[in-house]
Coordinates of N, CA and C in Angstrom, one line a residue:
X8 N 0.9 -1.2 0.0 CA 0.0 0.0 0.0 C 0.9 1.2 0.0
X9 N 0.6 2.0 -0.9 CA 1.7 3.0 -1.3 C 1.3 4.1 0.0
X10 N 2.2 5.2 0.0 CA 1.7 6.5 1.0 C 1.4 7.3 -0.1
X11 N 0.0 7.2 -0.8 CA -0.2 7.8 -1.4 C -1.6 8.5 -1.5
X12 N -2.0 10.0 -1.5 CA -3.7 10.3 -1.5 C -4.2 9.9 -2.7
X13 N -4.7 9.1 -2.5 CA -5.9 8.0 -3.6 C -6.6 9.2 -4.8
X14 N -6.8 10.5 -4.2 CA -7.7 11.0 -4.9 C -6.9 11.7 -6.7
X15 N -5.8 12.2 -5.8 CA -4.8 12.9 -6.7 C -3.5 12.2 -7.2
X16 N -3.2 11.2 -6.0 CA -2.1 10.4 -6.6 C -0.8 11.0 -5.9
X17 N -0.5 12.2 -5.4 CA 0.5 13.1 -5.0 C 0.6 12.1 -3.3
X18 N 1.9 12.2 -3.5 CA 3.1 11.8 -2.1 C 3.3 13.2 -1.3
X19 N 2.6 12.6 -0.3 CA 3.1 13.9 0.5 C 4.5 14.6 0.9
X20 N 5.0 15.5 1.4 CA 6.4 15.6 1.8 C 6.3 15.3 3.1
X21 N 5.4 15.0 3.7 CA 5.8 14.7 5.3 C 5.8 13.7 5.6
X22 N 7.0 12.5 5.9 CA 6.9 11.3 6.1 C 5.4 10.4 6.7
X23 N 5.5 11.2 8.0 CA 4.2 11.3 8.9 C 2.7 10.5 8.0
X24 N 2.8 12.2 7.0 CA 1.4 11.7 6.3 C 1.5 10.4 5.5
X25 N 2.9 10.3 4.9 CA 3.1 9.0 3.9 C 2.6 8.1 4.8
X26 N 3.3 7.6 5.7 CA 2.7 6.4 6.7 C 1.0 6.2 6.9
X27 N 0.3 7.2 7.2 CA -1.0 7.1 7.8 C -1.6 7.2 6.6
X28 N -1.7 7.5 5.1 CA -2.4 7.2 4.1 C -1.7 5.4 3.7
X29 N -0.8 5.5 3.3 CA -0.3 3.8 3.9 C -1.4 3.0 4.5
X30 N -1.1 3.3 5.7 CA -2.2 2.8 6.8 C -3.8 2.8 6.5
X31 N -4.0 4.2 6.0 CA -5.5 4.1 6.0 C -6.0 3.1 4.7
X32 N -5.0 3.3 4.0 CA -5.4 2.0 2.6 C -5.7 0.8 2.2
X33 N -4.1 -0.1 3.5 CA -4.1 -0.9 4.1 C -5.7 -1.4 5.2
X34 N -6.0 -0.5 6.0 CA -7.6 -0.4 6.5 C -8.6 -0.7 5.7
X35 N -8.8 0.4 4.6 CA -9.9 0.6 3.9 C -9.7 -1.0 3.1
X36 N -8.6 -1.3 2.8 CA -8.5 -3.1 2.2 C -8.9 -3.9 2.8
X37 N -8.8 -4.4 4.3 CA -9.0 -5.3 5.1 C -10.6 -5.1 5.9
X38 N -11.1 -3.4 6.0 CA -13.1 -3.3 5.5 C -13.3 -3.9 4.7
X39 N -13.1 -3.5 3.6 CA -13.7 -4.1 2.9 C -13.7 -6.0 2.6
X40 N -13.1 -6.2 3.0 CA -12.9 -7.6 3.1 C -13.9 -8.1 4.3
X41 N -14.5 -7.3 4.8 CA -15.5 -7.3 5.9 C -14.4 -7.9 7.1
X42 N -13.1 -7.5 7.3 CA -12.3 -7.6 8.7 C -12.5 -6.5 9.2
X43 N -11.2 -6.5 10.2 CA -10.6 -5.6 11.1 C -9.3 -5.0 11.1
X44 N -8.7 -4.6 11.5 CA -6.9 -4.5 11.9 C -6.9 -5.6 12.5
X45 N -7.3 -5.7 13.4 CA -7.6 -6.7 14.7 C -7.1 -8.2 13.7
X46 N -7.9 -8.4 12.4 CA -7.7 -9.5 11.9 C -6.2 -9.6 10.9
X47 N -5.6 -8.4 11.2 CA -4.1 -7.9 10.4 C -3.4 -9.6 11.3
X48 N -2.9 -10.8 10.1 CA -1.1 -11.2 11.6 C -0.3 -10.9 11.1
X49 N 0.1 -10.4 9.5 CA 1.2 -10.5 9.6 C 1.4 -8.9 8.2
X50 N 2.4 -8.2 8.2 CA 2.8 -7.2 7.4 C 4.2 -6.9 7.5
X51 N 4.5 -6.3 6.3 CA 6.0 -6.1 5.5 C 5.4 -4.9 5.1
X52 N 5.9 -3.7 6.0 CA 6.4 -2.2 5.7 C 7.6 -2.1 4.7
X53 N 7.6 -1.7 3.8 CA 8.9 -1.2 3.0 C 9.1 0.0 3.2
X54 N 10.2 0.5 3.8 CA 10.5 1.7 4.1 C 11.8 2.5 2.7
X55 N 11.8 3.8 2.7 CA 13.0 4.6 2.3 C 13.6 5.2 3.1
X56 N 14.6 5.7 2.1 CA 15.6 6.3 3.8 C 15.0 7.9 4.2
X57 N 13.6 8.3 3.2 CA 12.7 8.9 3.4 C 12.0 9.1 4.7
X58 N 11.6 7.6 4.6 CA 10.4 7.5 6.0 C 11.8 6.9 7.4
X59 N 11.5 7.7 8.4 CA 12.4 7.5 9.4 C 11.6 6.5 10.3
X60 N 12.5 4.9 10.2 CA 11.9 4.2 10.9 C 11.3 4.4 12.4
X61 N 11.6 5.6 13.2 CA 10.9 5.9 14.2 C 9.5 6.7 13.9
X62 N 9.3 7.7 12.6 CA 8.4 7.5 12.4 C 7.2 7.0 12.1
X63 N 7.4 5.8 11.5 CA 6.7 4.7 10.9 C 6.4 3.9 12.3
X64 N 7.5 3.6 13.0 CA 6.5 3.0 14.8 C 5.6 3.5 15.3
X65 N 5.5 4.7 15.3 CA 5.1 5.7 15.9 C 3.2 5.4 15.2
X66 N 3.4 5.7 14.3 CA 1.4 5.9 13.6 C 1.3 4.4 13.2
X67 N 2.2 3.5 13.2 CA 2.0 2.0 13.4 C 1.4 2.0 14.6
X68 N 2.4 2.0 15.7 CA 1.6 1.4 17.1 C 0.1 2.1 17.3
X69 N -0.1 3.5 17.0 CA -1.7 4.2 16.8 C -2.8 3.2 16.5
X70 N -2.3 2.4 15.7 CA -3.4 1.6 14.9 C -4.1 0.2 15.4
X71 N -2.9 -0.5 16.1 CA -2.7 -1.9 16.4 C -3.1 -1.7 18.0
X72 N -4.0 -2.2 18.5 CA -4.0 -2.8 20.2 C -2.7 -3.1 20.3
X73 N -2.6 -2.7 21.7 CA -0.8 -3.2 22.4 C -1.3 -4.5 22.8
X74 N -0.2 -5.6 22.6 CA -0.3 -6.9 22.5 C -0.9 -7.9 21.6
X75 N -1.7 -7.0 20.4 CA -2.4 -7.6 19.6 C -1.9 -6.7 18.0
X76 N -0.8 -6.7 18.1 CA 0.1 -6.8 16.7 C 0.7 -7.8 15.8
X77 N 0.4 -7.6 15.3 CA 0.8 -8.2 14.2 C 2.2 -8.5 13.6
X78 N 2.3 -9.7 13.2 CA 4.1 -10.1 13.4 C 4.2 -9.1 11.8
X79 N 5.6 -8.7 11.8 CA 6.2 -7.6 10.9 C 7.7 -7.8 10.9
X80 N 7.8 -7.5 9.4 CA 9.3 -8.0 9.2 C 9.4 -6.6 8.3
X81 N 10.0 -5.2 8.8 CA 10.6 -4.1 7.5 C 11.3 -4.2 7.0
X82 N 10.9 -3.8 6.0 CA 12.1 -4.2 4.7 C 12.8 -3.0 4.7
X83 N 13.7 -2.1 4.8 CA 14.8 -1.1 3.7 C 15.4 -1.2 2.7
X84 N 14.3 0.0 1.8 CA 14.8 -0.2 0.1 C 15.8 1.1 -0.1
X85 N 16.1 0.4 -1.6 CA 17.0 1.6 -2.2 C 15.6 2.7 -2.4
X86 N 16.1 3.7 -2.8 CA 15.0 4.8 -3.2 C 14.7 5.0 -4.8
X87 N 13.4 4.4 -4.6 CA 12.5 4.2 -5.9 C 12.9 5.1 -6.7
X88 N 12.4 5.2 -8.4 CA 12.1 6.0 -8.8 C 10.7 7.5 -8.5
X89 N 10.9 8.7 -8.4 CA 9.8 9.4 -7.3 C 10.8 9.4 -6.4
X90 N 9.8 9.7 -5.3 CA 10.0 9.4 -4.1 C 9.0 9.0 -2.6
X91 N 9.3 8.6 -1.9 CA 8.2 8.3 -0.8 C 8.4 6.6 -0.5
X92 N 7.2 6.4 0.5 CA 7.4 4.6 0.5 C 6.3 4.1 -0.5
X93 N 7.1 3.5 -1.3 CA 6.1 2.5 -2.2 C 6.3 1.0 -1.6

């Protein structure tokens, strides 16, 4: 799920927002599947040297009940063509 506003397509410059459109996409996919987060076990964040892996913890743990996370392996990429986390 890219960090990207769905409507326009445009990457934001603020790591922050890249992550939480990320996030909300990854959501709106797992509604529609008539789940939850709750029903999230397992996810691979691809990061750039863009998104600062303490940012990305940070509006991750927001999302997830504490203790009820979901196993996660991040990946760090070279930086795409563009920029942002794809």
């Amino acid at each position: 799920m890219a960090g990207v506003e769905p409507t326009s397509g445009k990457i934001p410059d603020d790591p922050a927002a890249q992550v939480e459109l990320a996030l909300d996409g990854m959501k709106a996919v797992v509604n529609a599947a008539g789940l939850e987060l709750s029903n999230v076990v397992f996810v691979n964040p691809y990061l750039t040297k863009e998104i600062p892996m303490k940012v990305m913890n940070q509006h991750y743990a927001r999302r997830f009940e504490f203790g009820n996370t979901p196993a996660r392996a991040t990946i760090e990429v070279g930086q795409p063509a563009g920029r942002g986390a794809h």
